[in-house]
Amino acid sequence: MKMYIGGQWVDRDEKVPVVNPYSGSQVDTVPRGSAADVDAAVTSAVAGAAVMAEVPAYQRYTILKKAADLLAERTQEFARTITMEEGKTLAEATAEVGRAVQTMTLSAEESKRLHGETVPLDAAPGIGAHLLGFTVRVPCGVVAAISPFNFPLNLVCHKVGPGLAAGNAVIIKPASDTPLSALKLTEVLLEAGLPPLAIQCVTGPGGAIGDALCTDPRVRKITFTGSRDVGEHICHTAGLKKVTMELGANCPMIVMPDADVEKVAQATVSGGFSNAGQVCISTQRVLVGSQVYGDYLDALKPQVEGLRTGDGLAEGVQMGPMIRESDAARVDQWVREAVDTGARLVTGGDRSGTMYAPTVVADVRPEMRISCDELFGPAVAVTRFDTIEDAIALANDSVYGLSAALYTQNLDWAMKFVRQVHSGNLMINSSPQFRVDLMPYGGLKDSGMGKEGPGYAIHEMTELKMVAFH
Ligand code: NAD
């Protein structure tokens, strides 16, 4: 496909191949964008922002709603594209398209709800008595939307939807491995009637074009989803801009002794292995009370071994490949390292190219990399604890804080967990991997800052002006 800059689909001689992670075959190519392309995109976006600032809320609503409807009509086509470029199963990809339709619909609705508020200046002592105060929300202007590979459509919608709903122009920088869904979304937005300069989609390697985009002073807002280290780099280089950072995690799930271990095992399979564990809120660290430790592992092993792995396009496959062979090799190395230093391989631990077998490692200690770093792969690390205090200390023993979960029927334990665990999302009786697109979603600590979910993100895509009538 071509990239979209300045109201034109443009190509370049230098290409980046888009590869099917399962078969290794080339799906397509995209142009290798340069700093000059970023400069052209920002120049067009500045003009696009001026156009968008004049587009009334109702028209922004109709454009985004139409885009949601078009996405829904093309579910199968989009799902196939996601599977081909990302590797997840067709069922997972279809679910992602369904969520993207929701995200765009919610964004459409939010365009009609953006407003300021009155400010009671007469409540200030002395000088406020006859003043009228209110706030006005205005778009930031040019928004850079930088997205990761693992949800190549819905996570782009979480940026583009609220960005346009708020009246900005948006420049998409999709992940280098998975640019096709974002380019197709650009087509859909244009077909839905978006002013051409309001959207740009620049493809190419993150380092070169990402830095050019993030350092450009005409970009007023950066919304980034990706790894902790790239997020931190952007925070250093961006200068004085608004930023939203949706970063990584090593999510804990605490299993108290009163939990139903069969149910928890099922939740571990869906929360730990969907999209081959490449989900920011994947269940990574399972912390299990000593009393049910053995029973939990006995319940988990056959369920993990029953997962059908393979080509995401094939019927009945439940887990696809990892995005790159180097990532599968990294997961393999971290699992081996854990086992070599005293952990126990319960099942899995095999690799073939990008396919890494669903893996369970028990007796994991917190300092092992499989526990303390973000694994982002199809393995769970199981650790034993004795008391709720120990479990909460283990859950908090991380630089991250994106999602955490607790299984129990005991309200006191649940309240303690809610009060004491430092995490942006807290799940009771579910795995950490729960998200619906309307909820405020974002991490604490090194998992980032700011919230997504269109009703929340739209505020982050605006500036607040204060008006006082004297
Ligand atoms: P990544 O950090 O490697 O890349 C993310 C994006 O940043 C890509 O588009 C990449 O091209 C771009 N990029 C790279 N260098 C850049 C630079 N110098 N300047 C600007 N942009 C640059 O992440 P990934 O491997 O694509 O995705 C996996 C990571 O994303 C994991 O850490 C995962 O936890 C995280 N993630 C977080 C959330 C969340 O909502 N918190 C959701 C999904 C994924």
PDB file of C-alpha atoms and ligand atoms in Angstrom, residues 146-151 155 173-177 204-214 224-231 233-234 237 245-249 278-281 323-324 327 374 376 400 402 435 441-443 447 452, ligand 1:
ATOM      1  CA  ILE A 146       2.080   6.460  17.458  1.00  0.00           C
ATOM      2  CA  SER A 147       0.832   2.901  17.807  1.00  0.00           C
ATOM      3  CA  PRO A 148       2.216  -0.589  18.564  1.00  0.00           C
ATOM      4  CA  PHE A 149       1.965  -3.792  16.534  1.00  0.00           C
ATOM      5  CA  ASN A 150      -0.262  -5.893  18.759  1.00  0.00           C
ATOM      6  CA  PHE A 151      -3.680  -4.285  18.062  1.00  0.00           C
ATOM      7  CA  LEU A 155      -5.309   0.974  19.209  1.00  0.00           C
ATOM      8  CA  LYS A 173       2.627   6.580  12.694  1.00  0.00           C
ATOM      9  CA  PRO A 174       1.636   2.910  12.704  1.00  0.00           C
ATOM     10  CA  ALA A 175       3.977   0.177  13.951  1.00  0.00           C
ATOM     11  CA  SER A 176       6.555  -0.736  11.306  1.00  0.00           C
ATOM     12  CA  ASP A 177       5.491  -4.418  11.309  1.00  0.00           C
ATOM     13  CA  GLY A 204       8.481   3.560   8.041  1.00  0.00           C
ATOM     14  CA  PRO A 205      10.863   2.776  10.864  1.00  0.00           C
ATOM     15  CA  GLY A 206      10.049   4.243  14.278  1.00  0.00           C
ATOM     16  CA  GLY A 207      13.504   5.621  15.031  1.00  0.00           C
ATOM     17  CA  ALA A 208      13.872   7.836  11.964  1.00  0.00           C
ATOM     18  CA  ILE A 209      10.351   9.113  11.394  1.00  0.00           C
ATOM     19  CA  GLY A 210       9.286   8.855  15.056  1.00  0.00           C
ATOM     20  CA  ASP A 211      11.982  11.244  16.219  1.00  0.00           C
ATOM     21  CA  ALA A 212      11.226  13.704  13.410  1.00  0.00           C
ATOM     22  CA  LEU A 213       7.549  13.651  14.361  1.00  0.00           C
ATOM     23  CA  CYS A 214       7.980  13.929  18.130  1.00  0.00           C
ATOM     24  CA  PHE A 224       1.834   6.982  22.215  1.00  0.00           C
ATOM     25  CA  THR A 225       1.188   3.311  22.894  1.00  0.00           C
ATOM     26  CA  GLY A 226       4.217   1.062  22.987  1.00  0.00           C
ATOM     27  CA  SER A 227       7.110  -0.081  25.106  1.00  0.00           C
ATOM     28  CA  ARG A 228       8.329   1.659  28.243  1.00  0.00           C
ATOM     29  CA  ASP A 229      11.753   2.509  26.806  1.00  0.00           C
ATOM     30  CA  VAL A 230      10.467   4.101  23.598  1.00  0.00           C
ATOM     31  CA  GLY A 231       7.870   5.993  25.659  1.00  0.00           C
ATOM     32  CA  HIS A 233      12.705   8.329  24.946  1.00  0.00           C
ATOM     33  CA  ILE A 234       9.766  10.256  23.458  1.00  0.00           C
ATOM     34  CA  THR A 237      12.746  14.371  23.069  1.00  0.00           C
ATOM     35  CA  MET A 245       1.768   7.343  27.378  1.00  0.00           C
ATOM     36  CA  GLU A 246       0.235   3.846  27.284  1.00  0.00           C
ATOM     37  CA  LEU A 247       3.203   1.601  28.088  1.00  0.00           C
ATOM     38  CA  GLY A 248       4.067  -1.932  29.120  1.00  0.00           C
ATOM     39  CA  ALA A 249       3.404  -4.142  32.125  1.00  0.00           C
ATOM     40  CA  GLN A 278       1.324 -10.120  23.256  1.00  0.00           C
ATOM     41  CA  VAL A 279      -1.206  -7.983  25.099  1.00  0.00           C
ATOM     42  CA  CYS A 280      -0.159  -5.184  27.440  1.00  0.00           C
ATOM     43  CA  ILE A 281      -2.540  -6.513  30.138  1.00  0.00           C
ATOM     44  CA  ILE A 323       5.361 -11.100  15.800  1.00  0.00           C
ATOM     45  CA  ARG A 324       9.072 -11.742  15.152  1.00  0.00           C
ATOM     46  CA  ASP A 327      10.851 -12.080  20.217  1.00  0.00           C
ATOM     47  CA  GLU A 374       7.703  -7.411  30.642  1.00  0.00           C
ATOM     48  CA  PHE A 376       5.072 -10.055  26.184  1.00  0.00           C
ATOM     49  CA  TYR A 400       4.797  -1.268  36.176  1.00  0.00           C
ATOM     50  CA  LEU A 402      -1.234  -1.275  34.369  1.00  0.00           C
ATOM     51  CA  ARG A 435     -10.907  -4.095  28.860  1.00  0.00           C
ATOM     52  CA  TYR A 441      -7.730   2.848  30.610  1.00  0.00           C
ATOM     53  CA  GLY A 442      -4.145   3.647  31.494  1.00  0.00           C
ATOM     54  CA  GLY A 443      -1.314   2.745  33.802  1.00  0.00           C
ATOM     55  CA  SER A 447       3.039   1.867  32.693  1.00  0.00           C
ATOM     56  CA  GLU A 452      -7.593   6.190  26.821  1.00  0.00           C
TER      57      GLU A 452
HETATM   58  P1  NAD B   1       7.505  -0.273  20.449  1.00  0.00           P
HETATM   59  O1  NAD B   1       7.728   0.633  21.602  1.00  0.00           O
HETATM   60  O2  NAD B   1       8.637  -1.024  19.902  1.00  0.00           O
HETATM   61  O3  NAD B   1       6.879   0.543  19.221  1.00  0.00           O
HETATM   62  C1  NAD B   1       5.705   1.320  19.369  1.00  0.00           C
HETATM   63  C2  NAD B   1       5.671   2.375  18.280  1.00  0.00           C
HETATM   64  O4  NAD B   1       6.710   3.319  18.500  1.00  0.00           O
HETATM   65  C3  NAD B   1       5.884   1.833  16.880  1.00  0.00           C
HETATM   66  O5  NAD B   1       5.036   2.506  15.989  1.00  0.00           O
HETATM   67  C4  NAD B   1       7.335   2.197  16.610  1.00  0.00           C
HETATM   68  O6  NAD B   1       7.614   2.291  15.234  1.00  0.00           O
HETATM   69  C5  NAD B   1       7.415   3.540  17.293  1.00  0.00           C
HETATM   70  N1  NAD B   1       8.759   4.040  17.606  1.00  0.00           N
HETATM   71  C6  NAD B   1       9.902   3.342  17.762  1.00  0.00           C
HETATM   72  N2  NAD B   1      10.921   4.194  18.044  1.00  0.00           N
HETATM   73  C7  NAD B   1      10.396   5.433  18.085  1.00  0.00           C
HETATM   74  C8  NAD B   1      10.934   6.730  18.336  1.00  0.00           C
HETATM   75  N3  NAD B   1      12.222   6.923  18.592  1.00  0.00           N
HETATM   76  N4  NAD B   1      10.098   7.786  18.304  1.00  0.00           N
HETATM   77  C9  NAD B   1       8.788   7.617  18.052  1.00  0.00           C
HETATM   78  N5  NAD B   1       8.223   6.420  17.793  1.00  0.00           N
HETATM   79  C10 NAD B   1       9.026   5.342  17.812  1.00  0.00           C
HETATM   80  O7  NAD B   1       6.316  -1.264  20.909  1.00  0.00           O
HETATM   81  P2  NAD B   1       5.729  -2.535  20.151  1.00  0.00           P
HETATM   82  O8  NAD B   1       6.730  -3.635  20.188  1.00  0.00           O
HETATM   83  O9  NAD B   1       5.147  -2.151  18.846  1.00  0.00           O
HETATM   84  O10 NAD B   1       4.505  -2.878  21.129  1.00  0.00           O
HETATM   85  C11 NAD B   1       4.650  -3.615  22.303  1.00  0.00           C
HETATM   86  C12 NAD B   1       4.683  -2.712  23.503  1.00  0.00           C
HETATM   87  O11 NAD B   1       3.517  -1.899  23.541  1.00  0.00           O
HETATM   88  C13 NAD B   1       4.653  -3.500  24.806  1.00  0.00           C
HETATM   89  O12 NAD B   1       5.547  -2.928  25.718  1.00  0.00           O
HETATM   90  C14 NAD B   1       3.219  -3.349  25.267  1.00  0.00           C
HETATM   91  O13 NAD B   1       3.033  -3.515  26.646  1.00  0.00           O
HETATM   92  C15 NAD B   1       2.913  -1.969  24.827  1.00  0.00           C
HETATM   93  N6  NAD B   1       1.463  -1.767  24.739  1.00  0.00           N
HETATM   94  C16 NAD B   1       0.848  -0.991  25.686  1.00  0.00           C
HETATM   95  C17 NAD B   1      -0.538  -0.825  25.642  1.00  0.00           C
HETATM   96  C18 NAD B   1      -1.255   0.024  26.643  1.00  0.00           C
HETATM   97  O14 NAD B   1      -2.398   0.409  26.376  1.00  0.00           O
HETATM   98  N7  NAD B   1      -0.660   0.355  27.772  1.00  0.00           N
HETATM   99  C19 NAD B   1      -1.272  -1.444  24.631  1.00  0.00           C
HETATM  100  C20 NAD B   1      -0.599  -2.220  23.688  1.00  0.00           C
HETATM  101  C21 NAD B   1       0.769  -2.375  23.746  1.00  0.00           C
END
